[in-house]
Coordinates of C-alpha atoms in Angstrom, one line a residue:
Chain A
X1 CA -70.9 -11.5 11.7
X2 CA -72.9 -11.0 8.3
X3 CA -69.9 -9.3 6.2
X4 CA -71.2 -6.4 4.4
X5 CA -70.5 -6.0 0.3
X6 CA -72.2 -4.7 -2.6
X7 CA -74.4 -7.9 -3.2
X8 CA -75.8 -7.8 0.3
X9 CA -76.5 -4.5 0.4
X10 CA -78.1 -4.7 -3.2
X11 CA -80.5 -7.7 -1.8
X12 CA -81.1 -5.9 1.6
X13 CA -82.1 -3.2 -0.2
X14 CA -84.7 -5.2 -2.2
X15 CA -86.2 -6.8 0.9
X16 CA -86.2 -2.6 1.7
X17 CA -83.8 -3.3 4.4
X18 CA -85.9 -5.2 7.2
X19 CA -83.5 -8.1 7.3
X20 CA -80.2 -6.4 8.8
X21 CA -78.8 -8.2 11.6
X22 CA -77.6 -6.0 14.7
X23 CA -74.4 -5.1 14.2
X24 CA -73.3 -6.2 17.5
X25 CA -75.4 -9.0 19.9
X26 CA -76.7 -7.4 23.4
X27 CA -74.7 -9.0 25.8
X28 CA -75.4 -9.8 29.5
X29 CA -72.1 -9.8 32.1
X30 CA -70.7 -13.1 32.9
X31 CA -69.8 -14.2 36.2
X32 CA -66.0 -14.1 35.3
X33 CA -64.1 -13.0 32.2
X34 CA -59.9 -13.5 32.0
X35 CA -60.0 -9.9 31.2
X36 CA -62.6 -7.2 31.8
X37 CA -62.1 -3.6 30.1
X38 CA -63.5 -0.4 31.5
X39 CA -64.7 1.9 29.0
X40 CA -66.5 1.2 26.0
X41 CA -65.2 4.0 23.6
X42 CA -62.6 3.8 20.7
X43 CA -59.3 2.8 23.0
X44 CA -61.5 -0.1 24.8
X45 CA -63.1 -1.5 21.8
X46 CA -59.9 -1.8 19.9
X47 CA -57.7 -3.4 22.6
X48 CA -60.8 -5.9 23.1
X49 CA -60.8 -6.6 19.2
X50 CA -56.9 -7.0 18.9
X51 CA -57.0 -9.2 22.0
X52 CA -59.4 -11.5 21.0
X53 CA -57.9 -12.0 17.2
X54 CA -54.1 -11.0 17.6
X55 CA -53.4 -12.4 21.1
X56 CA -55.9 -15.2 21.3
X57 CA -57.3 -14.1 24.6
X58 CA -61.3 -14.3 23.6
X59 CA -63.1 -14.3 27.3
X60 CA -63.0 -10.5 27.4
X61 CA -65.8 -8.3 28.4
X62 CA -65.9 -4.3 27.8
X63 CA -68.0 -2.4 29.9
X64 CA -69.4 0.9 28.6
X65 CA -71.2 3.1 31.2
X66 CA -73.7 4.7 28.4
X67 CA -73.9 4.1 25.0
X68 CA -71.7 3.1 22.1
X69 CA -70.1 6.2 20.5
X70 CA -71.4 8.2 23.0
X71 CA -68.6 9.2 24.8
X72 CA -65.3 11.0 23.5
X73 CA -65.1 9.1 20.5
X74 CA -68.6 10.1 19.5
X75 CA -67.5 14.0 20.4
X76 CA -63.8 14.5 18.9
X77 CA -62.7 16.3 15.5
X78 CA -61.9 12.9 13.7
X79 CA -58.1 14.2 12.5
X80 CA -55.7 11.8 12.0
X81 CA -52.1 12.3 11.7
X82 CA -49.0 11.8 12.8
X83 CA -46.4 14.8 12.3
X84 CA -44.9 14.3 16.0
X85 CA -41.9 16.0 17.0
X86 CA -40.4 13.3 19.1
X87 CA -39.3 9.7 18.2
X88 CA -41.3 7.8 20.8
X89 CA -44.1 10.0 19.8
X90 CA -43.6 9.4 16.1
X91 CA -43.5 5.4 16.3
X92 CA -46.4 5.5 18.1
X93 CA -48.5 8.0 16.2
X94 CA -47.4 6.6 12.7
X95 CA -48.3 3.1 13.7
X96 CA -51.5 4.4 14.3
X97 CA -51.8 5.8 11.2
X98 CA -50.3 2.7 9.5
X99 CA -52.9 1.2 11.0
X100 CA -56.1 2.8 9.6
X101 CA -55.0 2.8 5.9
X102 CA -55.8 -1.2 6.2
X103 CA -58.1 -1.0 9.0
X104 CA -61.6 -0.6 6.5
X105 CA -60.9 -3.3 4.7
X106 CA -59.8 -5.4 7.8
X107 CA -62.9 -4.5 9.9
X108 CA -65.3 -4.8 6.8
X109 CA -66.8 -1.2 7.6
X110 CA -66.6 1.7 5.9
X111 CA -64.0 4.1 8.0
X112 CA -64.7 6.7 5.2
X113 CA -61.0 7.3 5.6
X114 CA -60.2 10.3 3.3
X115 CA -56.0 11.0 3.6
X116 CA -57.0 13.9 2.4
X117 CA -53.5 16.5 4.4
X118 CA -53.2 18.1 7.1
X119 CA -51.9 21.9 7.4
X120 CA -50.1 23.5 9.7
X121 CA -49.7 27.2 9.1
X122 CA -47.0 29.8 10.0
X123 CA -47.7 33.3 11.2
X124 CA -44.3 34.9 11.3
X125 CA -40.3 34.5 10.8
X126 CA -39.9 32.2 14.1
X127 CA -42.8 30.4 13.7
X128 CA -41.2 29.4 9.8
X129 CA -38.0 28.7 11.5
X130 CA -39.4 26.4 14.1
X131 CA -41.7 24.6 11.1
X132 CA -38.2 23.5 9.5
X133 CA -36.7 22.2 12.0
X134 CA -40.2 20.2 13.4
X135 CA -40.4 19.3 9.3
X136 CA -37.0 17.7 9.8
X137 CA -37.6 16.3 12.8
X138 CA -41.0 14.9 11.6
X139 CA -38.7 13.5 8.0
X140 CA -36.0 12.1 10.4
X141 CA -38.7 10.0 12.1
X142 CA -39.7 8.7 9.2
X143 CA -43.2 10.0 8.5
X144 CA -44.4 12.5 5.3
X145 CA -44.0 16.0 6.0
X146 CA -43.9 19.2 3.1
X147 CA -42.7 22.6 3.2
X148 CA -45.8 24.8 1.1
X149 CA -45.4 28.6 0.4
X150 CA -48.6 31.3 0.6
X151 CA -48.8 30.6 -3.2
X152 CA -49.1 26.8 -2.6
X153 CA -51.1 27.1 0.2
X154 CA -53.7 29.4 -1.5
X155 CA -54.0 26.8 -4.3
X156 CA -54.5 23.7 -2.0
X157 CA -57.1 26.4 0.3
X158 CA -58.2 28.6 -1.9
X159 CA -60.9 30.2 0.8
X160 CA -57.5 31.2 3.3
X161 CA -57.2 34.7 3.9
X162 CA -53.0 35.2 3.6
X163 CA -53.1 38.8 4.6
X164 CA -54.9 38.2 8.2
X165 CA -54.0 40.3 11.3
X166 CA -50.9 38.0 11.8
X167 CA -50.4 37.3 8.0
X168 CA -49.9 33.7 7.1
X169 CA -46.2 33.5 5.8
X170 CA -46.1 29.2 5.5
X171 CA -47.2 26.3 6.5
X172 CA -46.3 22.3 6.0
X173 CA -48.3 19.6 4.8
X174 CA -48.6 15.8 6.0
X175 CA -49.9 14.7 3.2
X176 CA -51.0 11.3 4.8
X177 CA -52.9 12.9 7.0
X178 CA -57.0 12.9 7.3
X179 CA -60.2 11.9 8.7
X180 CA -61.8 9.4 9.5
X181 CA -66.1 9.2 10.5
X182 CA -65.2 9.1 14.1
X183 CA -68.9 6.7 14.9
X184 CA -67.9 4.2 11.8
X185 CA -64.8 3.6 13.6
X186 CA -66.5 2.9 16.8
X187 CA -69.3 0.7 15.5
X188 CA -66.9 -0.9 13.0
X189 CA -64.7 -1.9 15.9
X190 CA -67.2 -2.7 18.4
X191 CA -69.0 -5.3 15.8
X192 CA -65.6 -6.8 14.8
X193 CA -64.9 -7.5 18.0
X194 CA -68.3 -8.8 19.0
X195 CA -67.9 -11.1 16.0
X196 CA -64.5 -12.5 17.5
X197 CA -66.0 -13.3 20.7
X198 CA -65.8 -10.4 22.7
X199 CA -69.5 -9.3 25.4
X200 CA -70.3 -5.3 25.0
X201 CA -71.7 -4.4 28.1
X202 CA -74.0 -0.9 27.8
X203 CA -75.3 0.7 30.5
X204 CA -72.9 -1.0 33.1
X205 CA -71.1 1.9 35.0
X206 CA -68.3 0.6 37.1
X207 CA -68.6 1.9 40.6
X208 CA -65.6 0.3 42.4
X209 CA -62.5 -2.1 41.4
X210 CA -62.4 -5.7 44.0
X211 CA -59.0 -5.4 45.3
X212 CA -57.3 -8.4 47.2
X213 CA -54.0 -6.8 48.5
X214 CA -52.4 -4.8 45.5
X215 CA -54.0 -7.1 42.8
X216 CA -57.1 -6.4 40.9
X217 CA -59.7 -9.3 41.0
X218 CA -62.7 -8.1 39.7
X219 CA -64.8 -5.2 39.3
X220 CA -68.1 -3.9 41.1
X221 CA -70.8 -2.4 38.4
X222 CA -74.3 -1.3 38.4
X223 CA -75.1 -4.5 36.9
X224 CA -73.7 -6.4 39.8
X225 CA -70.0 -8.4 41.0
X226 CA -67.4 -9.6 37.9
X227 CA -64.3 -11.4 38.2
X228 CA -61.6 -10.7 36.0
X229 CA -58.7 -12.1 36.0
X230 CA -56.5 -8.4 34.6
X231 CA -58.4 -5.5 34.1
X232 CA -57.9 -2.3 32.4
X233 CA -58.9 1.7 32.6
X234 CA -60.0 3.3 29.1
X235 CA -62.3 5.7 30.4
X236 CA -60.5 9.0 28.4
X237 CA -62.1 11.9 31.2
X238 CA -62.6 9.4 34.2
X239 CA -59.2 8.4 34.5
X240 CA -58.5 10.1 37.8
X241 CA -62.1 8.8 39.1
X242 CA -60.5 5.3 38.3
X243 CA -57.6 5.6 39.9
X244 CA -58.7 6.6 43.2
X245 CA -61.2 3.5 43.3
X246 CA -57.5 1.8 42.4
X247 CA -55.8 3.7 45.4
X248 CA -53.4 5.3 43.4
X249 CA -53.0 9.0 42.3
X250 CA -52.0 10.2 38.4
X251 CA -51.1 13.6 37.1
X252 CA -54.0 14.3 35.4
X253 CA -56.4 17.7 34.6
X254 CA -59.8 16.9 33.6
X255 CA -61.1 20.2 31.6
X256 CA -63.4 20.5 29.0
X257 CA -63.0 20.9 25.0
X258 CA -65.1 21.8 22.7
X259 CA -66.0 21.9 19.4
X260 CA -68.9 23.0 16.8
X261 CA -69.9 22.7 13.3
X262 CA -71.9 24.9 10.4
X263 CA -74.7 24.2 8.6
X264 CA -74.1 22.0 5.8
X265 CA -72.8 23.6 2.7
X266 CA -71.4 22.3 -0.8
X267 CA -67.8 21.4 -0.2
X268 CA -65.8 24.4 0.0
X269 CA -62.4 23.4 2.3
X270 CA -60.5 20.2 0.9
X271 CA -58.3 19.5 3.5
X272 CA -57.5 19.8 7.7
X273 CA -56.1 23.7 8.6
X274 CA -54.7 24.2 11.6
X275 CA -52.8 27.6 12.9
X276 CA -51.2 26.9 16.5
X277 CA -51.2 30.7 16.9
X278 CA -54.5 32.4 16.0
X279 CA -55.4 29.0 17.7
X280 CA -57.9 27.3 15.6
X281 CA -58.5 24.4 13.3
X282 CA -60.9 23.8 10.6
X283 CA -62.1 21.2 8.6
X284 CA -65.1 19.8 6.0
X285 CA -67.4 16.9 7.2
X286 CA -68.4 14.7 4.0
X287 CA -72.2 15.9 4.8
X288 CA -71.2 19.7 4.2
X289 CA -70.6 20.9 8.2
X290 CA -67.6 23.3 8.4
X291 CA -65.9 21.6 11.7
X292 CA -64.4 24.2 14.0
X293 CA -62.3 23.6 17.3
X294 CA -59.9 25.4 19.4
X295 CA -58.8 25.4 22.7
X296 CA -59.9 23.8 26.0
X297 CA -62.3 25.5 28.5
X298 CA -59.5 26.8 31.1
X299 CA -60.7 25.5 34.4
X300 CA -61.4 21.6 35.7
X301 CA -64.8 20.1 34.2
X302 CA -66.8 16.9 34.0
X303 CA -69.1 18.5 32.8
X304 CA -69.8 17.5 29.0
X305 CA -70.5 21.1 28.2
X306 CA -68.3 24.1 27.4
X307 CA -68.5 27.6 27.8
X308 CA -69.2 30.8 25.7
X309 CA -66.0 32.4 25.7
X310 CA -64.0 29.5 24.4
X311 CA -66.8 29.3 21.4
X312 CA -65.9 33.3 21.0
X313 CA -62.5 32.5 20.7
X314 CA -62.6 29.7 18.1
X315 CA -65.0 31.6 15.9
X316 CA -63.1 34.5 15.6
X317 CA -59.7 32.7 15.0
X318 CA -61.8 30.7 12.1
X319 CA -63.2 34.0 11.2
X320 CA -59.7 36.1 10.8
X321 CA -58.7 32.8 8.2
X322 CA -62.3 32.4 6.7
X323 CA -63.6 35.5 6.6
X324 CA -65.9 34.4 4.0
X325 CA -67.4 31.9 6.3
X326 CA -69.1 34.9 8.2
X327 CA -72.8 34.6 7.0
X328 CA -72.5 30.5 8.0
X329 CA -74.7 29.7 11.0
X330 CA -73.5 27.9 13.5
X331 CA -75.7 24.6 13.9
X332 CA -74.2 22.8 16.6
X333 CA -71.6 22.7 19.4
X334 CA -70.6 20.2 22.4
X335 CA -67.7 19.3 24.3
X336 CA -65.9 16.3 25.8
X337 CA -63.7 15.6 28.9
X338 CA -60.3 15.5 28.0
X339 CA -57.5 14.3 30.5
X340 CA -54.5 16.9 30.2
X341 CA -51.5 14.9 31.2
X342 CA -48.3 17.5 31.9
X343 CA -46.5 16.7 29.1
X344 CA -49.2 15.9 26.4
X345 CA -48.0 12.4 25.9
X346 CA -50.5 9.8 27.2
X347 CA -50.2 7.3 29.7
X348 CA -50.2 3.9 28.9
X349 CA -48.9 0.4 30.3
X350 CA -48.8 -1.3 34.1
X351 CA -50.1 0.5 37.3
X352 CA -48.8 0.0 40.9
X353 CA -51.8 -2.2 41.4
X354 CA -51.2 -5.6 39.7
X355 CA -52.9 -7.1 37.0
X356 CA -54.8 -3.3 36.3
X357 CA -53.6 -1.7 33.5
X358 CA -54.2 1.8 31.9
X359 CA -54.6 3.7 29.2
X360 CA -55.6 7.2 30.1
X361 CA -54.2 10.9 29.7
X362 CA -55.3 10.8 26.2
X363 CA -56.0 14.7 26.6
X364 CA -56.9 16.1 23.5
X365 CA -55.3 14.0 20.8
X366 CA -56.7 10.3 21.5
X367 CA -58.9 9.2 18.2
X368 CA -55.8 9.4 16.4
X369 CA -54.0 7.1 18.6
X370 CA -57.2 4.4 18.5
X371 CA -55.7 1.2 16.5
X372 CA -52.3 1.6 17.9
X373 CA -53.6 2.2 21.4
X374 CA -55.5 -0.9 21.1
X375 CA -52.9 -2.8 19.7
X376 CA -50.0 -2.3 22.1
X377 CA -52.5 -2.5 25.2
X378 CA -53.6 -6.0 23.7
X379 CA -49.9 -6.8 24.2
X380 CA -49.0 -5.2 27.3
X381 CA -52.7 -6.8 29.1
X382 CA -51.2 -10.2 27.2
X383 CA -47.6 -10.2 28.3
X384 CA -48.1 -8.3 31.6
X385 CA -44.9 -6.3 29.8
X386 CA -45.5 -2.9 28.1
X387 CA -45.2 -2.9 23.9
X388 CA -42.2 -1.5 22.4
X389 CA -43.5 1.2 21.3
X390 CA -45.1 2.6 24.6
X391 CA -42.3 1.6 27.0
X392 CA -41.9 4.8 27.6
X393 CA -45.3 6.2 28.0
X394 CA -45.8 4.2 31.8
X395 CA -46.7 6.4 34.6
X396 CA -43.1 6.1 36.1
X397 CA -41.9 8.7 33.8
X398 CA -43.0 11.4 35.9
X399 CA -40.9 9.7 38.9
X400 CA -37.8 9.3 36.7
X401 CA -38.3 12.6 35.3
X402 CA -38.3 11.2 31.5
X403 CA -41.0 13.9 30.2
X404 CA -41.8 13.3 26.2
X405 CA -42.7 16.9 26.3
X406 CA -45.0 16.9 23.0
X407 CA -47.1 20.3 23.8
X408 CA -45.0 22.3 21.0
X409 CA -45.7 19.7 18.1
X410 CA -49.0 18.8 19.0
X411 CA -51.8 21.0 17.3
X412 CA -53.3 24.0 18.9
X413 CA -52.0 24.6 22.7
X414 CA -54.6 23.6 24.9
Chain B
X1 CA -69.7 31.9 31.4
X2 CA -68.9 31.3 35.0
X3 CA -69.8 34.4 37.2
X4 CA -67.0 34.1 39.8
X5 CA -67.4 36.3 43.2
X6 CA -63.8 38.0 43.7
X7 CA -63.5 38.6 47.4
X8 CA -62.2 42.2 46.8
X9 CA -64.4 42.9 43.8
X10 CA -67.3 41.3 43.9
X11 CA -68.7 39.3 41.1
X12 CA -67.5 39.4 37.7
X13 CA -67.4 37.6 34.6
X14 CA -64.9 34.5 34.1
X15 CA -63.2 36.2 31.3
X16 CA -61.5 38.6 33.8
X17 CA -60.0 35.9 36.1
X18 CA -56.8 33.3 35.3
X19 CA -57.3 30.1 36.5
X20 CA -54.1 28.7 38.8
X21 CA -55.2 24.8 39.6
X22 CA -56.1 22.9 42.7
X23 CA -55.0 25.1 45.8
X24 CA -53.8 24.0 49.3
X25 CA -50.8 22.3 47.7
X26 CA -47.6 22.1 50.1
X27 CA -44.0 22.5 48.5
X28 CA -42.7 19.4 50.2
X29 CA -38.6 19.7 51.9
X30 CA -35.6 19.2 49.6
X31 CA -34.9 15.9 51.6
X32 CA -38.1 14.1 50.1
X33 CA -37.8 10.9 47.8
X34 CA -38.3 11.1 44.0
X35 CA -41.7 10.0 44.6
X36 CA -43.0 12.2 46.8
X37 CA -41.6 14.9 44.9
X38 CA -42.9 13.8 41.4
X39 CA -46.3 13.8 43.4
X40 CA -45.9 17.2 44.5
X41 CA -45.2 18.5 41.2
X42 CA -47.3 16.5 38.9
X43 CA -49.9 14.3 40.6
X44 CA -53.4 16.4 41.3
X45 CA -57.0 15.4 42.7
X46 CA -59.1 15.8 40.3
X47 CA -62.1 15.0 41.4
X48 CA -65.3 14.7 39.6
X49 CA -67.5 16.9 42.5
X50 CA -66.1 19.6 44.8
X51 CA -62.6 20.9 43.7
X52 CA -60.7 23.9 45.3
X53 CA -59.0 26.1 43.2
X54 CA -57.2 28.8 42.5
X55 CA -57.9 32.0 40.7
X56 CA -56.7 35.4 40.3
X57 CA -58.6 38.4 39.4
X58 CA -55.9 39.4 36.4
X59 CA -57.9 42.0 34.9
X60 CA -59.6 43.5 37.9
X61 CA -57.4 43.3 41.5
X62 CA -55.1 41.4 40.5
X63 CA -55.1 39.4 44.4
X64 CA -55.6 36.0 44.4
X65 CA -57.9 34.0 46.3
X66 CA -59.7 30.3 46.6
X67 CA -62.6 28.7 45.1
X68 CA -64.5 25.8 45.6
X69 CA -66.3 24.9 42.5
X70 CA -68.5 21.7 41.8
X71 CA -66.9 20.4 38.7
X72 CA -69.6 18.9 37.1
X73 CA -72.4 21.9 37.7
X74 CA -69.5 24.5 37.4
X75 CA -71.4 25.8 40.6
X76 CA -69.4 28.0 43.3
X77 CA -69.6 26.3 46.5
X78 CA -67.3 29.1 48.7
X79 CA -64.9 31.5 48.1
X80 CA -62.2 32.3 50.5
X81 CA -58.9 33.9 50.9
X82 CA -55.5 32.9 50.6
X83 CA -54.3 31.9 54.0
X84 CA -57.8 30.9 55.5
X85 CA -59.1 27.3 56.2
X86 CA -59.9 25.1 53.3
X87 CA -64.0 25.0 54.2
X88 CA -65.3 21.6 54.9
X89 CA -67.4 19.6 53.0
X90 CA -70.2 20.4 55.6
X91 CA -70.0 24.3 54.7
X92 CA -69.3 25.0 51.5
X93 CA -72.5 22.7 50.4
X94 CA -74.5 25.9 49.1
X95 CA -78.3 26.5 49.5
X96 CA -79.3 25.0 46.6
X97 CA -77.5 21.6 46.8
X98 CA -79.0 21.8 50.6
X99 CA -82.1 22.1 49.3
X100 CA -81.9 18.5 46.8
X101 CA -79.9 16.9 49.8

């Protein structure tokens, strides 16, 4: 891997930037790999990259079906944050988060990290009520959380409208809390882990899982046959479409979310805003784009693409908050497929086949989750045993009845 | 927007109708095993292609009825009521997908 500094980019650019290697070799599939990973977006790349140079396993392939960032990591709102309600939620989340504030420097790519808060607002005298106590909760757990009053508020977002239909009466900050350029992170991982070893397959589309009795032995693509000694799912809206090649069933809705951006303007909102019940959230890209997102399209979708209502919706939630966003036009808007799991919390760890191992259900929260996802699946596909900190995120806790019921703390309902 | 065709009503717009899930689910007896219980209550197809589906015509009838929609075209394959036979594959492939078959 050429590293990337100030020097290099200072000769590059005096060559006039002919010389640049790939960031990341085009790889053809091997016959056999020990492990093979399905799904080439942010969860797959990152368990790849912590398994080759954490665990030591460096025979790994990861097989994307399109491109490189073109899948839900290429397509989400980039927040970061980890204000979670529950404990198992809050480990995990906060890892995560620990995570990215070293991850730049350890990838050698800029993340263009910018901790810059996150906001949740309060509507009325429950909704205040329920913000302490998810405050403390959040405090207990051990991660950053702020109480802020309208006046605080309107000096951190000076463009919020306090007196809206359902006036805003609060809010709480956590302050760690950002974004991050969801394709640096991506590309950053998927040349890091290229550099330690690791093939990146595009364009091979899994089409079937080889199966001798209930272990996994390879995998069938449009490239042809590959062993694997373990494999594992990472395919955020396939998961289901997985599983049935697998023979097993999950409880899992595919639906569609959607989000859209502005054209560019000088910066004008600071930090993330999000109000769980006029049901929006907002934010600034660094180019200028006023991000907008809301809820998910209400019925089952594959299909990349969201409808008109929800885009009503979300624009006149952001509209009731920014009313002086009004004259902005909107430049762009798209949608991913997001796996709702019933109880918000993803899926992670062993399945009843042997040897196959998922990570799935992300539903509408997985960017966030990226390093620690990859991290804790690099264990579990090491040790065959799940990490500490998702033991209780396997698919058995649906069996057990051992719900981590995050729907209330987690954003906007969806 | 999806223009969905209410048995009772006829077609309307999607922002009338409530959407209630995959259909043709079966409450299973109180003697079943966790497992087949945690399947009846959680576990659903999914499938990428031809899902049926519930809806309800909340601001219009108010009856519900059963849908089977391509979930990748958002096309409507059939529409039937609650209590009739799931369609088959075979028949609920609509003129158009005939037509590229």
């Amino acid at each position: 891997m050429q590293r990337y500094s100030f020097l290099r980019h200072v000769g590059h650019a005096l060559r006039g930037h002919r010389h640049w290697q790939p960031a990341w070799q085009t790889a053809e599939p091997k016959k056999q790999y020990d492990v093979v990973i399905i799904g080439g977006g942010g969860h797959g790349l990152a368990t790849a990259y912590y398994l080759a140079t954490r665990y030591g396993i460096k025979n790994v392939a990861v097989l994307e079906k399109g491109y490189i960032g073109g899948g839900n990591t290429g397509r989400n709102t980039q927040v970061v944050r980890s204000n979670y309600f529950f404990p198992e939620s809050a480990a995990f989340f906060d890892h995560s988060l620990t995570l990215f504030e070293t991850l730049s420097k350890e990838l050698n790519f800029n993340l263009m990290f910018s901790q810059c808060g996150h906001i949740v607002l309060a509507h009325s005298e429950h909704e205040l009520e329920q913000q302490r106590r998810t405050v403390n909760s959040i405090r207990l757990n051990g991660v950053d959380a702020e109480h802020l009053s309208p006046q605080q508020l309107k000096k951190r977002v000076p463009l919020l409208n306090l007196d809206a239909r359902f006036p805003v009466l609060g809010g709480f900050v956590q302050p760690r809390g950002g974004c991050i350029r969801h394709d640096a992170l991506v590309w950053g991982l998927a040349r890091a882990a290229d550099s330690a070893g690791v093939d990146i397959i595009q364009n091979c589309e899994v089409t079937g899982l080889q199966l001798q009795g209930d272990k996994v032995v390879g995998v069938d693509t449009s490239l042809g046959g590959i062993a694997a000694d373990r494999a594992a799912i990472a395919v955020a809206g396939h998961t289901s479409e997985l599983a049935r090649m697998a023979g097993f069933r999950v409880p899992i809705t595919s639906m569609a979310l959607q989000a859209l951006v502005t054209e560019p303007v000088k910066p004008i909102i600071s930090t993330m805003v999000i109000s769980p019940t006029i049901h929006m959230y907002i934010s600034q890209t660094d180019h200028g784009e006023v991000l907008l997102g809301a809820g998910a399209d209400v019925y089952n979708s594959y299909a990349q693409r969201g409808g008109i209502p929800a885009i009503e919706e979300t624009v006149a939630a952001a509209l009731e908050l920014f009313p002086s966003l009004s004259r902005l036009r909107l430049m762009r808007q798209w949608s991913g497929t997001t796996d709702i799991t019933p109880d918000t919390t993803p899926i992670m760890g062993k399945t009843p086949v042997q040897n196959l191992y998922l990570s799935g259900g992300w539903g509408t929260g997985g960017f966030k989750a990226i390093p620690a996802g990859g991290d804790t699946m690099a264990y579990t596909i090491a040790n065959d045993e799940s990490h500490p900190l998702i033991a209780k995120f396997g698919l058995e806790r649906f069996t057990i009845g051992a719900l981590i019921d995050e729907g209330a703390a987690s954003g906007v309902s969806h | 927007m999806l223009q969905i065709p209410c048995p009772y009503c006829g077609t309307r717009d999607e922002a009338e109708f409530h959407f209630g899930g995959e259909a043709h689910i079966t409450r299973p007896g109180p003697e079943v095993s966790d497992e087949e219980w945690s399947d009846y209550l959680f576990n659903r197809e999914n499938p990428k292609g031809t899902h049926f589906e519930r809806w309800c015509h909340n601001f219009g009838c108010g009856q519900w009825f059963n849908v089977a929609r391509d979930t990748v075209t958002h096309e409507i394959d059939a529409v039937y009521r609650m209590g009739e036979r799931k369609p088959t594959p075979e028949n609920v492939l609509t003129e158009n997908k005939r037509r590229l078959a």
